[in-house]
Coordinates of C-alpha atoms in Angstrom, one line a residue:
Chain A
M1 CA 117.6 49.2 106.0
S2 CA 118.6 47.8 109.3
D3 CA 122.1 47.0 110.4
R4 CA 121.2 45.0 113.4
T5 CA 123.9 43.3 115.4
A6 CA 123.7 40.1 117.3
I7 CA 123.2 42.0 120.5
A8 CA 120.4 44.1 119.2
K9 CA 118.5 41.0 118.1
G10 CA 115.5 40.5 120.3
S11 CA 116.0 43.6 122.3
F12 CA 113.5 46.4 122.7
P13 CA 114.5 48.7 119.8
S14 CA 114.6 45.8 117.4
D15 CA 111.1 44.6 118.5
F16 CA 109.9 48.1 118.1
K17 CA 111.2 48.2 114.6
T18 CA 109.5 44.9 113.8
M19 CA 106.2 46.2 115.2
N20 CA 106.5 49.3 113.0
R21 CA 107.3 47.2 110.0
A22 CA 104.3 44.9 110.7
I23 CA 101.9 47.8 111.1
I24 CA 103.1 49.5 107.9
D25 CA 102.9 46.2 106.0
I26 CA 99.3 45.2 107.0
F27 CA 97.9 48.7 106.8
P28 CA 96.8 48.8 103.2
L29 CA 95.3 45.3 103.5
A30 CA 93.4 46.5 106.6
L31 CA 92.1 49.6 104.9
A32 CA 90.8 47.4 102.0
V33 CA 88.5 45.5 104.4
V34 CA 86.9 48.7 105.9
P35 CA 83.9 48.6 103.5
W36 CA 83.5 45.0 104.4
G37 CA 83.6 45.6 108.1
V38 CA 81.1 48.5 107.7
L39 CA 78.9 46.0 105.8
C40 CA 79.1 43.4 108.5
G41 CA 78.1 45.9 111.2
S42 CA 75.2 47.5 109.2
L43 CA 73.9 44.1 107.9
A44 CA 73.8 42.8 111.4
I45 CA 71.6 45.7 112.5
N46 CA 69.6 45.3 109.4
I47 CA 68.6 41.7 110.1
G48 CA 67.6 42.6 113.7
L49 CA 70.7 42.0 115.9
T50 CA 71.4 44.5 118.7
P51 CA 74.5 46.7 118.4
L52 CA 76.2 44.6 121.2
Q53 CA 75.5 41.3 119.3
A54 CA 76.8 42.8 116.1
Q55 CA 80.0 44.1 117.7
L56 CA 80.6 40.8 119.7
M57 CA 80.5 38.9 116.4
S58 CA 83.5 40.9 115.1
L59 CA 85.2 40.8 118.5
L60 CA 85.0 37.1 119.0
V61 CA 84.6 35.4 115.6
F62 CA 86.9 37.9 113.7
A63 CA 86.4 36.2 110.3
G64 CA 84.9 38.4 107.7
A65 CA 83.7 35.9 105.1
A66 CA 82.3 33.6 107.8
Q67 CA 80.5 36.5 109.5
L68 CA 79.0 37.7 106.3
A69 CA 77.8 34.2 105.3
A70 CA 76.3 33.7 108.8
L71 CA 74.5 37.0 108.7
T72 CA 73.0 36.1 105.4
I73 CA 71.8 32.8 106.7
L74 CA 70.5 34.4 110.0
G75 CA 68.7 37.0 107.9
A76 CA 67.0 34.3 105.9
V77 CA 66.2 32.4 109.1
G78 CA 68.4 29.4 108.1
S79 CA 69.3 26.6 110.5
L80 CA 72.1 26.6 113.1
S81 CA 73.6 23.6 111.3
S82 CA 73.9 25.5 108.1
I83 CA 75.6 28.4 109.9
Y84 CA 78.1 26.0 111.6
S85 CA 78.9 24.0 108.5
S86 CA 79.4 27.1 106.3
T87 CA 81.6 28.6 109.1
F88 CA 83.7 25.4 109.2
V89 CA 84.1 25.2 105.4
I90 CA 85.0 28.9 105.1
S91 CA 87.4 28.7 108.1
S92 CA 89.0 25.4 107.0
R93 CA 91.6 27.3 105.1
H94 CA 93.0 28.5 108.4
L95 CA 93.9 24.9 109.1
L96 CA 96.5 25.3 106.4
Y97 CA 97.9 28.5 107.8
S98 CA 98.0 26.9 111.3
A99 CA 99.9 23.9 109.8
V100 CA 102.4 26.2 108.0
F101 CA 103.2 28.2 111.3
R102 CA 103.2 25.0 113.4
D103 CA 107.0 24.4 113.6
H104 CA 107.6 28.1 114.5
V105 CA 105.0 28.4 117.1
R106 CA 104.7 25.0 118.8
K107 CA 107.3 25.5 121.4
S108 CA 105.9 28.8 122.6
S109 CA 103.8 29.2 125.7
L110 CA 100.1 28.4 125.6
G111 CA 99.2 32.1 125.9
L112 CA 101.4 33.1 122.9
R113 CA 100.1 30.2 120.8
C114 CA 96.5 31.1 121.6
S115 CA 97.1 34.8 120.8
I116 CA 98.8 34.0 117.5
A117 CA 95.9 31.6 116.6
F118 CA 93.3 34.1 117.5
F119 CA 94.8 36.9 115.3
L120 CA 95.5 34.5 112.4
T121 CA 93.7 35.8 109.3
D122 CA 94.4 35.7 105.6
E123 CA 96.0 39.1 105.7
M124 CA 98.1 38.4 108.7
F125 CA 99.2 35.1 107.2
A126 CA 100.1 36.8 103.9
V127 CA 102.3 39.5 105.4
T128 CA 103.9 37.3 108.1
C129 CA 104.9 34.8 105.4
A130 CA 106.3 37.5 103.2
Y131 CA 108.3 38.8 106.2
M132 CA 109.4 35.3 107.1
E133 CA 110.7 34.9 103.5
K134 CA 112.6 38.2 103.7
T135 CA 114.2 37.7 107.1
K136 CA 114.5 33.9 107.0
S137 CA 112.9 33.6 110.5
F138 CA 109.4 33.6 112.0
S139 CA 108.7 36.6 114.2
A140 CA 106.0 36.3 116.8
V141 CA 106.2 40.1 117.4
Y142 CA 105.6 40.7 113.7
A143 CA 102.7 38.2 113.6
L144 CA 101.0 39.6 116.6
S145 CA 101.5 43.3 115.7
S146 CA 100.1 42.8 112.2
G147 CA 97.2 40.7 113.6
I148 CA 96.2 43.1 116.3
T149 CA 96.4 46.1 113.9
F150 CA 94.1 44.2 111.6
Y151 CA 91.8 43.3 114.5
L152 CA 91.5 46.9 115.6
I153 CA 90.6 48.2 112.1
W154 CA 88.2 45.4 111.6
N155 CA 86.3 46.2 114.8
I156 CA 86.4 50.0 114.3
S157 CA 84.9 49.5 110.9
T158 CA 82.3 47.1 112.2
F159 CA 81.4 49.8 114.8
A160 CA 81.1 52.4 112.1
G161 CA 78.8 50.0 110.3
I162 CA 76.6 49.6 113.4
I163 CA 76.3 53.3 113.8
A164 CA 75.5 53.8 110.1
G165 CA 73.1 50.9 110.2
Q166 CA 71.1 52.5 113.0
H167 CA 70.9 55.9 111.5
I168 CA 70.8 55.4 107.7
P169 CA 67.9 53.3 106.7
N170 CA 68.4 50.9 103.7
L171 CA 72.1 51.3 103.8
E172 CA 72.6 48.3 101.7
H173 CA 71.0 50.1 98.8
L174 CA 74.0 52.4 98.7
G175 CA 76.0 49.6 97.3
L176 CA 77.7 48.2 100.4
E177 CA 76.7 44.7 99.2
F178 CA 78.7 45.3 96.1
A179 CA 81.6 46.2 98.3
I180 CA 81.8 42.5 99.2
A181 CA 82.0 41.5 95.6
A182 CA 84.6 44.2 94.8
T183 CA 86.7 43.2 97.9
F184 CA 86.6 39.5 97.0
I185 CA 87.4 40.1 93.3
A186 CA 90.4 42.2 94.5
I187 CA 91.6 39.4 96.7
V188 CA 91.0 36.5 94.4
M189 CA 92.1 37.7 91.0
P190 CA 95.8 38.2 91.9
T191 CA 95.9 34.7 93.3
I192 CA 95.4 33.2 89.8
K193 CA 98.9 32.2 89.0
N194 CA 98.3 28.7 87.6
W195 CA 95.7 26.7 85.8
S196 CA 94.5 24.8 88.8
T197 CA 93.5 28.0 90.7
L198 CA 91.8 29.3 87.6
I199 CA 89.8 26.1 87.2
A200 CA 88.9 26.2 90.9
I201 CA 87.6 29.7 90.6
I202 CA 85.6 29.1 87.4
S203 CA 84.0 25.9 88.7
S204 CA 83.2 27.3 92.1
G205 CA 81.7 30.4 90.4
L206 CA 79.6 28.5 88.0
S207 CA 78.3 26.1 90.6
A208 CA 77.6 29.0 93.0
I209 CA 75.2 30.5 90.4
L210 CA 73.5 27.1 89.8
F211 CA 73.2 26.2 93.5
S212 CA 72.0 29.7 94.5
L213 CA 69.0 29.1 92.3
F214 CA 68.2 25.6 93.7
I215 CA 69.7 24.8 97.2
K216 CA 70.2 28.3 98.5
E217 CA 71.1 27.4 102.1
Y218 CA 74.0 25.1 101.2
A219 CA 75.0 26.8 98.0
L220 CA 78.2 28.3 99.4
I221 CA 79.5 25.1 100.8
A222 CA 78.6 23.0 97.8
A223 CA 80.2 25.5 95.4
T224 CA 83.4 25.7 97.6
F225 CA 83.8 22.0 97.6
I226 CA 83.4 21.7 93.9
G227 CA 86.0 24.5 93.4
M228 CA 88.4 22.8 95.7
L229 CA 87.9 19.4 94.1
F230 CA 88.3 20.7 90.5
G231 CA 91.4 22.8 91.5
Y232 CA 92.9 19.7 93.1
L233 CA 92.2 17.5 90.2
T234 CA 93.8 19.9 87.7
K235 CA 97.4 19.2 87.0
D236 CA 99.7 22.3 86.9
K237 CA 102.1 21.7 84.1
E238 CA 102.7 25.3 83.2
S239 CA 101.9 28.5 84.9
I240 CA 100.0 31.3 83.2
D241 CA 102.1 34.2 82.0
E242 CA 100.6 37.5 83.1
Chain B
M1 CA 66.9 35.5 118.1
N2 CA 67.8 33.1 120.9
D3 CA 69.6 31.1 118.3
F4 CA 72.0 34.0 117.8
W5 CA 73.9 33.3 121.0
L6 CA 74.3 29.7 120.0
A7 CA 75.4 30.7 116.6
L8 CA 77.9 33.1 118.0
L9 CA 79.3 30.6 120.5
G10 CA 79.6 27.9 117.8
M11 CA 81.2 30.2 115.3
T12 CA 83.7 31.4 117.9
C13 CA 84.7 27.9 118.7
I14 CA 84.9 26.7 115.1
T15 CA 87.0 29.7 113.8
F16 CA 89.4 29.5 116.8
S17 CA 89.8 25.7 116.6
C18 CA 90.7 25.9 112.9
R19 CA 93.3 28.5 113.6
Y20 CA 94.7 26.8 116.7
L21 CA 94.6 23.1 115.8
F22 CA 98.1 22.6 114.6
F23 CA 99.6 24.9 117.3
S24 CA 98.4 22.3 119.9
K25 CA 101.1 20.1 121.4
T26 CA 98.7 17.2 121.6
V27 CA 97.9 17.0 117.9
P28 CA 100.3 14.3 116.7
F29 CA 99.5 14.3 113.0
E30 CA 100.7 16.6 110.2
L31 CA 98.8 17.6 107.1
G32 CA 99.9 15.6 104.1
P33 CA 100.9 17.4 100.9
K34 CA 97.6 16.3 99.3
I35 CA 95.4 17.8 102.0
K36 CA 97.5 20.9 101.9
R37 CA 97.0 21.2 98.2
L38 CA 93.3 20.7 98.6
L39 CA 93.1 23.3 101.3
S40 CA 95.0 25.8 99.2
Y41 CA 92.0 26.1 96.9
T42 CA 89.6 26.9 99.8
A43 CA 90.2 30.6 99.9
P44 CA 89.8 31.3 96.2
S45 CA 86.8 28.9 95.9
V46 CA 85.0 30.3 99.0
L47 CA 85.5 34.0 98.0
T48 CA 84.4 33.3 94.4
A49 CA 81.3 31.4 95.6
M50 CA 80.4 34.6 97.4
W51 CA 81.1 37.3 94.8
V52 CA 79.9 35.5 91.7
P53 CA 76.2 35.4 92.8
I54 CA 76.3 39.1 93.8
V55 CA 77.6 40.1 90.4
F56 CA 75.5 37.7 88.3
L57 CA 72.3 37.4 90.3
G58 CA 72.3 40.9 91.9
H59 CA 69.8 42.1 89.4
Q60 CA 67.1 39.8 90.9
Q61 CA 66.8 41.9 94.1
T62 CA 66.4 45.1 92.3
N63 CA 64.3 43.6 89.5
S64 CA 66.4 45.2 86.9
N65 CA 67.6 43.7 83.6
F66 CA 70.4 41.3 83.7
I67 CA 72.4 43.2 81.1
T68 CA 71.9 46.7 82.5
S69 CA 72.3 45.6 86.1
P70 CA 74.8 47.8 87.9
F71 CA 76.0 44.6 89.8
L72 CA 76.9 42.9 86.5
I73 CA 78.5 46.0 84.8
A74 CA 80.5 47.1 87.8
G75 CA 81.4 43.5 88.6
V76 CA 82.8 42.8 85.2
A77 CA 84.6 46.2 85.2
T78 CA 86.2 45.4 88.5
V79 CA 87.4 42.0 87.3
I80 CA 89.0 43.6 84.3
F81 CA 90.5 46.3 86.4
S82 CA 91.9 43.8 88.9
L83 CA 93.8 42.1 86.1
K84 CA 95.7 45.3 85.4
V85 CA 96.0 46.7 88.9
K86 CA 97.3 44.6 91.8
N87 CA 96.5 47.1 94.6
T88 CA 93.6 45.7 96.6
L89 CA 92.4 49.0 97.9
A90 CA 92.5 50.6 94.5
V91 CA 90.4 47.8 93.0
V92 CA 87.8 48.1 95.8
M93 CA 87.6 51.9 95.4
F94 CA 87.3 51.5 91.6
G95 CA 84.5 48.9 91.8
M96 CA 82.6 51.0 94.4
G97 CA 83.0 54.1 92.3
I98 CA 81.7 52.4 89.1
F99 CA 78.8 50.9 91.0
G100 CA 77.9 54.2 92.7
A101 CA 78.0 56.0 89.4
L102 CA 75.8 53.5 87.7
K103 CA 73.3 53.7 90.6
V104 CA 73.1 57.4 90.2
L105 CA 72.8 57.3 86.4
F106 CA 70.1 54.7 86.2

């Protein structure tokens, strides 16, 4: 598609192209989290947070699964420590992403490193890795553009959820809660490419049901650990054919 | 709701730290291949631990039957659909559509 020359590399038109590419690549992923963002906004209103608090959560924390888990715990008047520990467990996958980008990012300025870290999400990581594989080089412009696009859509949908939560009573009965399930199913199922991932998913799913019935507050963390452990212990000899 | 601000502050720090840790110039260690492998199962495990209870225990909040619960039927349908169609947005729309239709019907 591009016939870039050595001179054009790093110059404005090329950066502009990279930005465009990043926005196009992340857009479908960003649209898929809209119901989820709406849910985060409306659920926050539903459990008694102010619109400002609800929006700040998406502006500062910017982590859908962690936000949703925290809102559920806040709604059930759970403890701070259970919020912190579930946030850590849910976010710990970002340690992996951070480690993968490390060599490409480490020599950059503090500002750039902080920005890339702040906008690092599952979706941004996925598209940036795909782009890196295609072009054989890490692009900070690409990472930031896709990350910021995602951030904007996430916050706009949270805002929409806040407005909806204030004006439509019992919004969750319209099936927004099911939107989380549908979103997560859509994200998880394509990742099953080997036995170990399948085992991780099955064991975490089964234990999530069991734990939800008994130790509600820590069910998510416990089930996640079991899934990780069983996945880790499963040897991948052959991959599953689709 | 005073706890909210503490929760927000803590969560902001925790999520940012996890994303930033290995970008820091002062972190001398690397993640070993074993830890990396363990962490690679976090995302599927966490997400599954969140959707499975909605699908299989969702009937409890509406006091409906387990078998005829829209959560269960739409959930299973979404799982099957997601095996065929890889487009995330299409799967979400399909799931929501089935769930909405079941809610209207029952």
